[in-house]
Short mmCIF file of C-alpha atoms in Angstrom, two decimals:
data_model
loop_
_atom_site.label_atom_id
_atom_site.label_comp_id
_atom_site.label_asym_id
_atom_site.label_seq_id
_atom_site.Cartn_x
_atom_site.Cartn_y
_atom_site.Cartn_z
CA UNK Z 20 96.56 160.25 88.84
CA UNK Z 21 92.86 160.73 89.17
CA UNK Z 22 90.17 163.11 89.69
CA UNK Z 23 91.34 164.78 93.01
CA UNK Z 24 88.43 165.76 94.90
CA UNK Z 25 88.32 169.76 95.92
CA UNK Z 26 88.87 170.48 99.10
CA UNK Z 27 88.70 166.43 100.42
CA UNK Z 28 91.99 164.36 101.46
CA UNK Z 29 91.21 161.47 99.01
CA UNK Z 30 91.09 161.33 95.00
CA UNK Z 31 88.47 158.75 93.58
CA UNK Z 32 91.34 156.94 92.60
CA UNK Z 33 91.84 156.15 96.10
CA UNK Z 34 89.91 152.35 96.58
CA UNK Z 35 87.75 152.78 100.15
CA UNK Z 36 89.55 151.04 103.25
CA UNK Z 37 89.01 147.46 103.48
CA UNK Z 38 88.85 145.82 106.83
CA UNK Z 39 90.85 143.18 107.15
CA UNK Z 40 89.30 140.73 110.02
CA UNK Z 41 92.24 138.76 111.35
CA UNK Z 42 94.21 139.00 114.79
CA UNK Z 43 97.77 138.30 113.30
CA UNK Z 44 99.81 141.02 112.95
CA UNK Z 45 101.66 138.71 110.04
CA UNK Z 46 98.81 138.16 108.20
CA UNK Z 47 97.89 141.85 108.15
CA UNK Z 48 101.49 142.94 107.23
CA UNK Z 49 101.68 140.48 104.56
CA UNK Z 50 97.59 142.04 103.05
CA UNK Z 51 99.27 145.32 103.30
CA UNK Z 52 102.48 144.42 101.58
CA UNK Z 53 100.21 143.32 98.32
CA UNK Z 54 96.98 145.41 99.09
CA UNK Z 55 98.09 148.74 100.56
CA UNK Z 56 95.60 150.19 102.31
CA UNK Z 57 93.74 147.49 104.46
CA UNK Z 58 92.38 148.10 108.06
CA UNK Z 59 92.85 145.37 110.53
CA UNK Z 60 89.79 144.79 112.98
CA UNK Z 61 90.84 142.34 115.34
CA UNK Z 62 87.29 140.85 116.22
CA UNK Z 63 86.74 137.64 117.53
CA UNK Z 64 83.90 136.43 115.69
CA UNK Z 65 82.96 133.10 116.18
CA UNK Z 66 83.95 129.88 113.53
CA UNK Z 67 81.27 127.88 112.69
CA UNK Z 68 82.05 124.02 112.61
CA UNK Z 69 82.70 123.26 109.23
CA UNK Z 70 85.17 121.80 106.59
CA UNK Z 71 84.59 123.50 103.67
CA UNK Z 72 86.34 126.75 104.51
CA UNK Z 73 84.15 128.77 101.81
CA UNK Z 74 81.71 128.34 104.67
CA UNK Z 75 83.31 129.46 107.21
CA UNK Z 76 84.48 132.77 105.64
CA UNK Z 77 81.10 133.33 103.91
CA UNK Z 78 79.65 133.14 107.71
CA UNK Z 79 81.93 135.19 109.16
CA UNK Z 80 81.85 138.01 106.50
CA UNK Z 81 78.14 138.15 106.91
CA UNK Z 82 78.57 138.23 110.69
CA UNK Z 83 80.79 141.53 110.10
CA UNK Z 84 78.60 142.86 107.54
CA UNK Z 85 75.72 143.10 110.45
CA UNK Z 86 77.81 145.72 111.85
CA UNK Z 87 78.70 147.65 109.35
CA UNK Z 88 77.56 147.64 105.16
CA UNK Z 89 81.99 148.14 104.64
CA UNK Z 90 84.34 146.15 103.19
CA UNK Z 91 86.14 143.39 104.76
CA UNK Z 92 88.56 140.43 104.31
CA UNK Z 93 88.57 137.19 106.16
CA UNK Z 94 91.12 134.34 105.29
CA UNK Z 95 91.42 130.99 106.24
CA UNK Z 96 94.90 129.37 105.97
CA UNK Z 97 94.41 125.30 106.38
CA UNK Z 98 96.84 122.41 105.15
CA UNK Z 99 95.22 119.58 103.66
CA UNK Z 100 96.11 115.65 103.32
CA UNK Z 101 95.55 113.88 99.85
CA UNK Z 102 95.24 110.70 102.02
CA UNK Z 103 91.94 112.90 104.16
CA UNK Z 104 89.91 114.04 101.74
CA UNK Z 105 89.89 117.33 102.86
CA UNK Z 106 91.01 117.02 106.70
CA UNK Z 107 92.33 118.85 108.32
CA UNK Z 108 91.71 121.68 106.69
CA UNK Z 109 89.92 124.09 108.22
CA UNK Z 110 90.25 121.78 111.45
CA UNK Z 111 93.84 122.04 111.58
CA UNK Z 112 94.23 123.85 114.66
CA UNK Z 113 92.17 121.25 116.38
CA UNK Z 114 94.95 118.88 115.27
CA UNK Z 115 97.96 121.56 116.29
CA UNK Z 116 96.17 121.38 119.72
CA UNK Z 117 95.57 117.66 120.21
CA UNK Z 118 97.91 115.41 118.20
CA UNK Z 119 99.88 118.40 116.85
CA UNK Z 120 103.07 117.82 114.49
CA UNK Z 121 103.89 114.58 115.68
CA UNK Z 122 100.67 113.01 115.30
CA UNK Z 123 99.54 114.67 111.87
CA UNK Z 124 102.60 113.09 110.35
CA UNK Z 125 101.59 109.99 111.86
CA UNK Z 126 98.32 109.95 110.45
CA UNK Z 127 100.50 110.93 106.63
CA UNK Z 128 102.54 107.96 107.37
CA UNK Z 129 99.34 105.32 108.41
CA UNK Z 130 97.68 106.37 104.94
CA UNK Z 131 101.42 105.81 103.17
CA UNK Z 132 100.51 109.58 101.25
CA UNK Z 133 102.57 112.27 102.40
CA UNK Z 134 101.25 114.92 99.58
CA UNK Z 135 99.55 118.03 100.81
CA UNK Z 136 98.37 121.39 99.97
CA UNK Z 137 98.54 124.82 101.89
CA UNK Z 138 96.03 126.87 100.72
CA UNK Z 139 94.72 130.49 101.64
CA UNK Z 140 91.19 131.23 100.52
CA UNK Z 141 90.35 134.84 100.94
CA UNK Z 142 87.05 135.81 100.59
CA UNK Z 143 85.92 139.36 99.61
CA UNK Z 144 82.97 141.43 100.63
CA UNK Z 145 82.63 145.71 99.37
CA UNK Z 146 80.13 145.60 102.02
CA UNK Z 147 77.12 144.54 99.47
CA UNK Z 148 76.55 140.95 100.86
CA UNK Z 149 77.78 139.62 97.57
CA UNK Z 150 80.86 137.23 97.95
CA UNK Z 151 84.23 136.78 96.18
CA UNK Z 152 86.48 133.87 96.54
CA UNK Z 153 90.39 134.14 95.87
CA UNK Z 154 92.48 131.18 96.36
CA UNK Z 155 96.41 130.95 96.36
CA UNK Z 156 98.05 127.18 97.17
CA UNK Z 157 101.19 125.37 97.36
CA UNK Z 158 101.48 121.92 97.11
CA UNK Z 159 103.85 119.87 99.34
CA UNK Z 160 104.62 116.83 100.99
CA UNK Z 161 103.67 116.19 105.18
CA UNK Z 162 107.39 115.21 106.45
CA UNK Z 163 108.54 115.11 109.89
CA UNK Z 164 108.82 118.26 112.12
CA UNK Z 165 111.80 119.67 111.03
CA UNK Z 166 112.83 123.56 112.13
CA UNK Z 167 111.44 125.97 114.42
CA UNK Z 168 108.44 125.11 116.20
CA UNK Z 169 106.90 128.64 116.77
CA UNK Z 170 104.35 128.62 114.23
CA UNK Z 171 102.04 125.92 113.50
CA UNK Z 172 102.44 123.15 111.04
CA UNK Z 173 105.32 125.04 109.22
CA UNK Z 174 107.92 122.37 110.42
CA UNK Z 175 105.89 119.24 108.74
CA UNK Z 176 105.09 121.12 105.56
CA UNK Z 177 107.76 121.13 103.14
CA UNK Z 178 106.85 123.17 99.35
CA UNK Z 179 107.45 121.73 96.24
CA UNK Z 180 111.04 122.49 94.87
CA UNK Z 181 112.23 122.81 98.51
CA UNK Z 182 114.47 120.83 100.68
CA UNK Z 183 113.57 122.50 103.52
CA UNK Z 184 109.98 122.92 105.86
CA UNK Z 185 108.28 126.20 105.47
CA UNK Z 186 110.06 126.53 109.16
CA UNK Z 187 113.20 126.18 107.73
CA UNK Z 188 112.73 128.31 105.02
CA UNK Z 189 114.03 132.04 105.86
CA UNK Z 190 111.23 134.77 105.71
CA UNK Z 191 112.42 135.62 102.27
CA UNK Z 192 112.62 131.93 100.91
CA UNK Z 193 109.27 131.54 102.41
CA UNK Z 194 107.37 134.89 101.05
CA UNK Z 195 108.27 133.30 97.70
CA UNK Z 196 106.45 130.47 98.16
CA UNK Z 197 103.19 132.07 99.53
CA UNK Z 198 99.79 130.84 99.13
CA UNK Z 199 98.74 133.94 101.03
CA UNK Z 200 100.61 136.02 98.41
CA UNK Z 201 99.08 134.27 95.78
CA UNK Z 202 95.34 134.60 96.92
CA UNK Z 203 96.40 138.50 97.98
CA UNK Z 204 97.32 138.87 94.22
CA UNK Z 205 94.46 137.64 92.94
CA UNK Z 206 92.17 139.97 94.69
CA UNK Z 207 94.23 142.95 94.21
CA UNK Z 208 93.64 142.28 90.09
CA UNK Z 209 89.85 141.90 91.47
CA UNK Z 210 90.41 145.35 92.48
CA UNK Z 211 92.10 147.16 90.51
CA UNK S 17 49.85 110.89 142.24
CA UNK S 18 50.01 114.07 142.65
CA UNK S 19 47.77 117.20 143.41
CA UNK S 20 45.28 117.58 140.43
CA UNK S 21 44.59 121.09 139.01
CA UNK S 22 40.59 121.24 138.75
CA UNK S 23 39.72 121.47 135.13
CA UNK S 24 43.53 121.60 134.00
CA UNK S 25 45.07 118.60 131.97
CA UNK S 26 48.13 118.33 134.07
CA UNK S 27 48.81 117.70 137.86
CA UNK S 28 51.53 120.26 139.56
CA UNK S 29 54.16 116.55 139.15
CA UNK S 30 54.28 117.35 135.95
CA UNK S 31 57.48 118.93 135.20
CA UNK S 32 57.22 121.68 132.54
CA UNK S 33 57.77 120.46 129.14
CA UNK S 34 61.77 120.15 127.48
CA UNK S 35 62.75 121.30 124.61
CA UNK S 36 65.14 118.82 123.22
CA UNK S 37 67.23 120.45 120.35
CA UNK S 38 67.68 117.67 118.35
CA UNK S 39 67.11 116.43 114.08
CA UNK S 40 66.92 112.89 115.30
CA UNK S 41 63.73 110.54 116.22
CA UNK S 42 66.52 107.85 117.53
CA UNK S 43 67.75 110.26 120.34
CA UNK S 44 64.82 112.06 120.86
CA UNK S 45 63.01 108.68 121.19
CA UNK S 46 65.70 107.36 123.99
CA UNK S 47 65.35 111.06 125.87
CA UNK S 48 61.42 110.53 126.55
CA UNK S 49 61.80 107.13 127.53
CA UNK S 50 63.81 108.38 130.21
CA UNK S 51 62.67 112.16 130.64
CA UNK S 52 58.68 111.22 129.80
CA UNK S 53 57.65 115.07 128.44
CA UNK S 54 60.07 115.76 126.16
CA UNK S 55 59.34 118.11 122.92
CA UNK S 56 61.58 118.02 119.67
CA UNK S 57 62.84 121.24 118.50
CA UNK S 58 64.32 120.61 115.16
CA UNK S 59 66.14 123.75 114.54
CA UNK S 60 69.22 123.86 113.05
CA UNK S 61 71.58 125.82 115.09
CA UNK S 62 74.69 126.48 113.92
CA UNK S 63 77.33 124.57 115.60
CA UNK S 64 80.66 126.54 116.52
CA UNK S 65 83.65 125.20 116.03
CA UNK S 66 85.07 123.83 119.19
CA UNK S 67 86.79 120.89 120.41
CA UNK S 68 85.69 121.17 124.11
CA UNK S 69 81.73 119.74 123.54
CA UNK S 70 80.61 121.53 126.34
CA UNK S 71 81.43 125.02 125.11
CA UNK S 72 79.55 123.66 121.63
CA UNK S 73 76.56 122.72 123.91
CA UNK S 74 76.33 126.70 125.77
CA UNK S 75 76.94 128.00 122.77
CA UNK S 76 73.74 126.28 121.38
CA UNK S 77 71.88 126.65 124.49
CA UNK S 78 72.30 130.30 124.69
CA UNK S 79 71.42 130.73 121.57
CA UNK S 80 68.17 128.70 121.96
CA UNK S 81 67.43 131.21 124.86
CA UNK S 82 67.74 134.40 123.08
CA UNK S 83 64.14 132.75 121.07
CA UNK S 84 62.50 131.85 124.43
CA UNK S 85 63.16 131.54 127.91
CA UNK S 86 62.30 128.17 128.65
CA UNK S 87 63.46 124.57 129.59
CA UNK S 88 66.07 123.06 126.98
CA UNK S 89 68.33 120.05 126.50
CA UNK S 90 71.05 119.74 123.84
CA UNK S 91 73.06 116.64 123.70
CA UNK S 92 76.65 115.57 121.97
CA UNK S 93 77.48 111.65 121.32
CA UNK S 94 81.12 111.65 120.34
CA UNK S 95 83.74 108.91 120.15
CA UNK S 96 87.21 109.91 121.46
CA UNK S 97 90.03 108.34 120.79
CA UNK S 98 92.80 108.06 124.13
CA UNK S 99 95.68 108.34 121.51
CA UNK S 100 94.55 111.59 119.81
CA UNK S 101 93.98 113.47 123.03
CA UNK S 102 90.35 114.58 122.30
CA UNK S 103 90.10 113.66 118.72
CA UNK S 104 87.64 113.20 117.22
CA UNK S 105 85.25 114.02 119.66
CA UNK S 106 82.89 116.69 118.55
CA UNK S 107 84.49 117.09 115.20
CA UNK S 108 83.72 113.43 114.49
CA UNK S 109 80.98 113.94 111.66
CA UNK S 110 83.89 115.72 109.76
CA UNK S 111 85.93 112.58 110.01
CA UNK S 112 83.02 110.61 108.79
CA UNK S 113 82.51 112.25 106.21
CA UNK S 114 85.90 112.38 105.04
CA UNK S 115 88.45 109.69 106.11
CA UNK S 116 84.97 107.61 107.21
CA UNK S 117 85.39 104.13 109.50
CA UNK S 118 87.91 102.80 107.28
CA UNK S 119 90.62 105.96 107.93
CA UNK S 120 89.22 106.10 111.67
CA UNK S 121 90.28 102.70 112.30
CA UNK S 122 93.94 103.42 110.35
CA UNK S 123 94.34 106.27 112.65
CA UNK S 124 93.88 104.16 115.21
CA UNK S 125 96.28 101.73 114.21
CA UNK S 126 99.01 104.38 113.64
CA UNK S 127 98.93 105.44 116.95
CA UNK S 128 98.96 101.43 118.18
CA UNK S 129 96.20 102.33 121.14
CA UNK S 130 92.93 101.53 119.86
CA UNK S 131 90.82 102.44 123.23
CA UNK S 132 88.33 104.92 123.19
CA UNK S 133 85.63 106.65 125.01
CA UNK S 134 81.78 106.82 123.23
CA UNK S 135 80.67 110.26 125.52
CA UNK S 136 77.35 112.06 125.57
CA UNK S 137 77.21 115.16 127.09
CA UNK S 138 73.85 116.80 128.05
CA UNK S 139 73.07 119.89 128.50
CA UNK S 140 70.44 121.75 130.00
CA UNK S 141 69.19 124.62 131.05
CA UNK S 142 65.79 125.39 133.35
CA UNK S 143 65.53 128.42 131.03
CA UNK S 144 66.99 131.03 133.50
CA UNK S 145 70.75 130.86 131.44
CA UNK S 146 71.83 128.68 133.86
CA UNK S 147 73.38 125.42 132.25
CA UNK S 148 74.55 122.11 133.82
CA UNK S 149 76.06 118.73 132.31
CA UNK S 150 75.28 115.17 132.80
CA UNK S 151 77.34 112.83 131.13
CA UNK S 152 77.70 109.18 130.56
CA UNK S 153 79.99 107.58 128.53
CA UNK S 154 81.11 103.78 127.26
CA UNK S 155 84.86 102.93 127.01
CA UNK S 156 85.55 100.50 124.37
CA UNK S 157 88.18 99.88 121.35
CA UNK S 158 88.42 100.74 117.94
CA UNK S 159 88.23 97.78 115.52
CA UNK S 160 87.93 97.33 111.79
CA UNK S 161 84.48 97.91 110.78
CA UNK S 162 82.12 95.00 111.19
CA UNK S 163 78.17 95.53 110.88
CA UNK S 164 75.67 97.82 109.61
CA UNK S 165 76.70 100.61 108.11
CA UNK S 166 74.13 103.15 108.39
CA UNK S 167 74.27 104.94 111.92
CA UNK S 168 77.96 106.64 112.17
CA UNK S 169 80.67 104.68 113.79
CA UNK S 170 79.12 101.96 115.00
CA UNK S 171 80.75 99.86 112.79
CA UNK S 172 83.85 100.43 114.45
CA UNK S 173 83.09 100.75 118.24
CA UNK S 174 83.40 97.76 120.31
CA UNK S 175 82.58 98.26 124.26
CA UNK S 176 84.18 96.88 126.80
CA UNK S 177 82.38 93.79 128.10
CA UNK S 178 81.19 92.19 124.40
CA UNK S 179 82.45 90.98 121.56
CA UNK S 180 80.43 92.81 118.81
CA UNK S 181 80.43 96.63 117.61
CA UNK S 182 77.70 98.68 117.84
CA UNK S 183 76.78 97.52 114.71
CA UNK S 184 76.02 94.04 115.33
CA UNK S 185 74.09 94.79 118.85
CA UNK S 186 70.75 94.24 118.64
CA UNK S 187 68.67 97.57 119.92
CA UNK S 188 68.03 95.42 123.16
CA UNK S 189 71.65 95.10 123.68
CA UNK S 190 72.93 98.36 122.63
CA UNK S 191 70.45 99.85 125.04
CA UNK S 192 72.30 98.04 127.65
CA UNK S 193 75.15 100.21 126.84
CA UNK S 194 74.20 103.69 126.30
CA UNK S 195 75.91 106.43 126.99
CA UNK S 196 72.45 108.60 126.00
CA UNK S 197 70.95 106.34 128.62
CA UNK S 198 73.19 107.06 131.29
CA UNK S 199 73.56 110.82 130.84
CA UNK S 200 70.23 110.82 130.74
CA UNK S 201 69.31 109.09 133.38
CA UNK S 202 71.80 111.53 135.80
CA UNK S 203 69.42 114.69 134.37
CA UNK S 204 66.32 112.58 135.32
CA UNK S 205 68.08 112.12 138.40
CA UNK S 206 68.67 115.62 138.65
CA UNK S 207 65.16 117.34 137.92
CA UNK S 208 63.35 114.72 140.57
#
């Protein structure tokens, strides 16, 4: 318990809001779970074309930071292919939207390397400009679609230690194997 | 010939200069042999991430305008693949620099349809915000690399009609070709 402040609603024990830039209600419940109090702003701010997905973040926290010197999140959830060198990464819902499932497994099987990663890289601004990186992954192996089709590439990705795609994993089974989680947790010890 | 302006270097034929937004001497060397006045603007403007070239091309465009209200030109050259439904297209430099020619062409192969489309699109705007697109593109088929290796994915890009890649035309005969020629040639077309 900390130094309650007189007459104010917060103690200084109380971390400031952060802003959580992200229009998934999923992703926000799942920052909330881990970071408690986190503020989603559902902006649209613009991706810039990159791979690296440090990038990406980086421009889009100092996009937000223009408006207002607060803190903010931004993630970026991509798979990537041992056989790409990177891709799709960051690209990935290009791939959802042209080739989707199908194809990206084709393009695992043409490179005869069906190991993978899901990673989450959160990056972390208190509204000073400065930067922090917090990354969470879960290797994997590209297989094909298997499971419900409603979200993404969660029916070709299936975890290490699994027998089943993320898709056919039940929420539980799959908040257990979270790279979201895992990058959450990391800036939460950043935090606290 | 048209009417001279006493004591001004320019006659009122003269179209007002173009800004072409552009880091390369190749392209902006092709533009003003078609377009005669012709200006490089080597600014780097960020590039959004988009699969749809045009929206890539306004985004740029707009941006140029918010710095001056006057005449600009931005141009894509991307290679798209009929089997990946739009891949790579704008994204391409990402798949150069990761999978390179090599995983191109294997992509290619895994689908079993090795046709594709070599596509510029040009932009331009008169400087009012107003933007039209002239494009001209090359069909041809994806091959193992063959050639020099230094400009993209010529190596791999054999039109229709020869027997060689992009790589192994001579200038003379890849000008012949161009899909920068042709889309250029419909804004000439255009601004007479």
């Amino acid at each position: 318990m900390g130094a309650g402040i007189v007459g104010s609603s917060y103690t200084v024990d109380t971390p400031m809001s952060i802003h959580f830039l992200t229009g998934s209600q999923n992703k926000l419940a799942e920052m909330q779970a881990i970071l408690g109090d986190v503020e989603q702003l559902d902006i649209d701010l613009p991706e810039i074309q990159e791979i690296d997905a440090h990038k990406i973040i980086r421009a889009k926290l100092m996009e937000a930071l223009k408006h207002k010197k607060e803190a903010f999140i931004v993630e970026d959830t991509s798979l990537y292919f041992d056989a790409l060198s990177g891709l799709p990464g960051p690209l990935i819902k290009w791939f959802m939207k042209t080739v989707g499932n199908d194809g990206l497994f084709k393009m695992a099987e043409a490179f005869g390397n069906y190991a993978a990663e899901a990673k989450t890289i959160i990056g972390y601004t208190d509204g000073s400009g400065n930067i922090e990186f917090f990354e969470g992954s879960v290797r994997g192996m590209i297989v094909a679609p298997r499971g419900e089709t409603n979200f993404g590439w969660d029916p070709i990705f299936q975890p290490e230690g699994k027998d089943k795609t993320f898709a056919e994993l039940t929420a539980e089974e799959k908040n257990s194997v979270s790279m979201r989680r895992l990058a959450a947790e990391k800036l939460k010890a950043h935090l606290s």
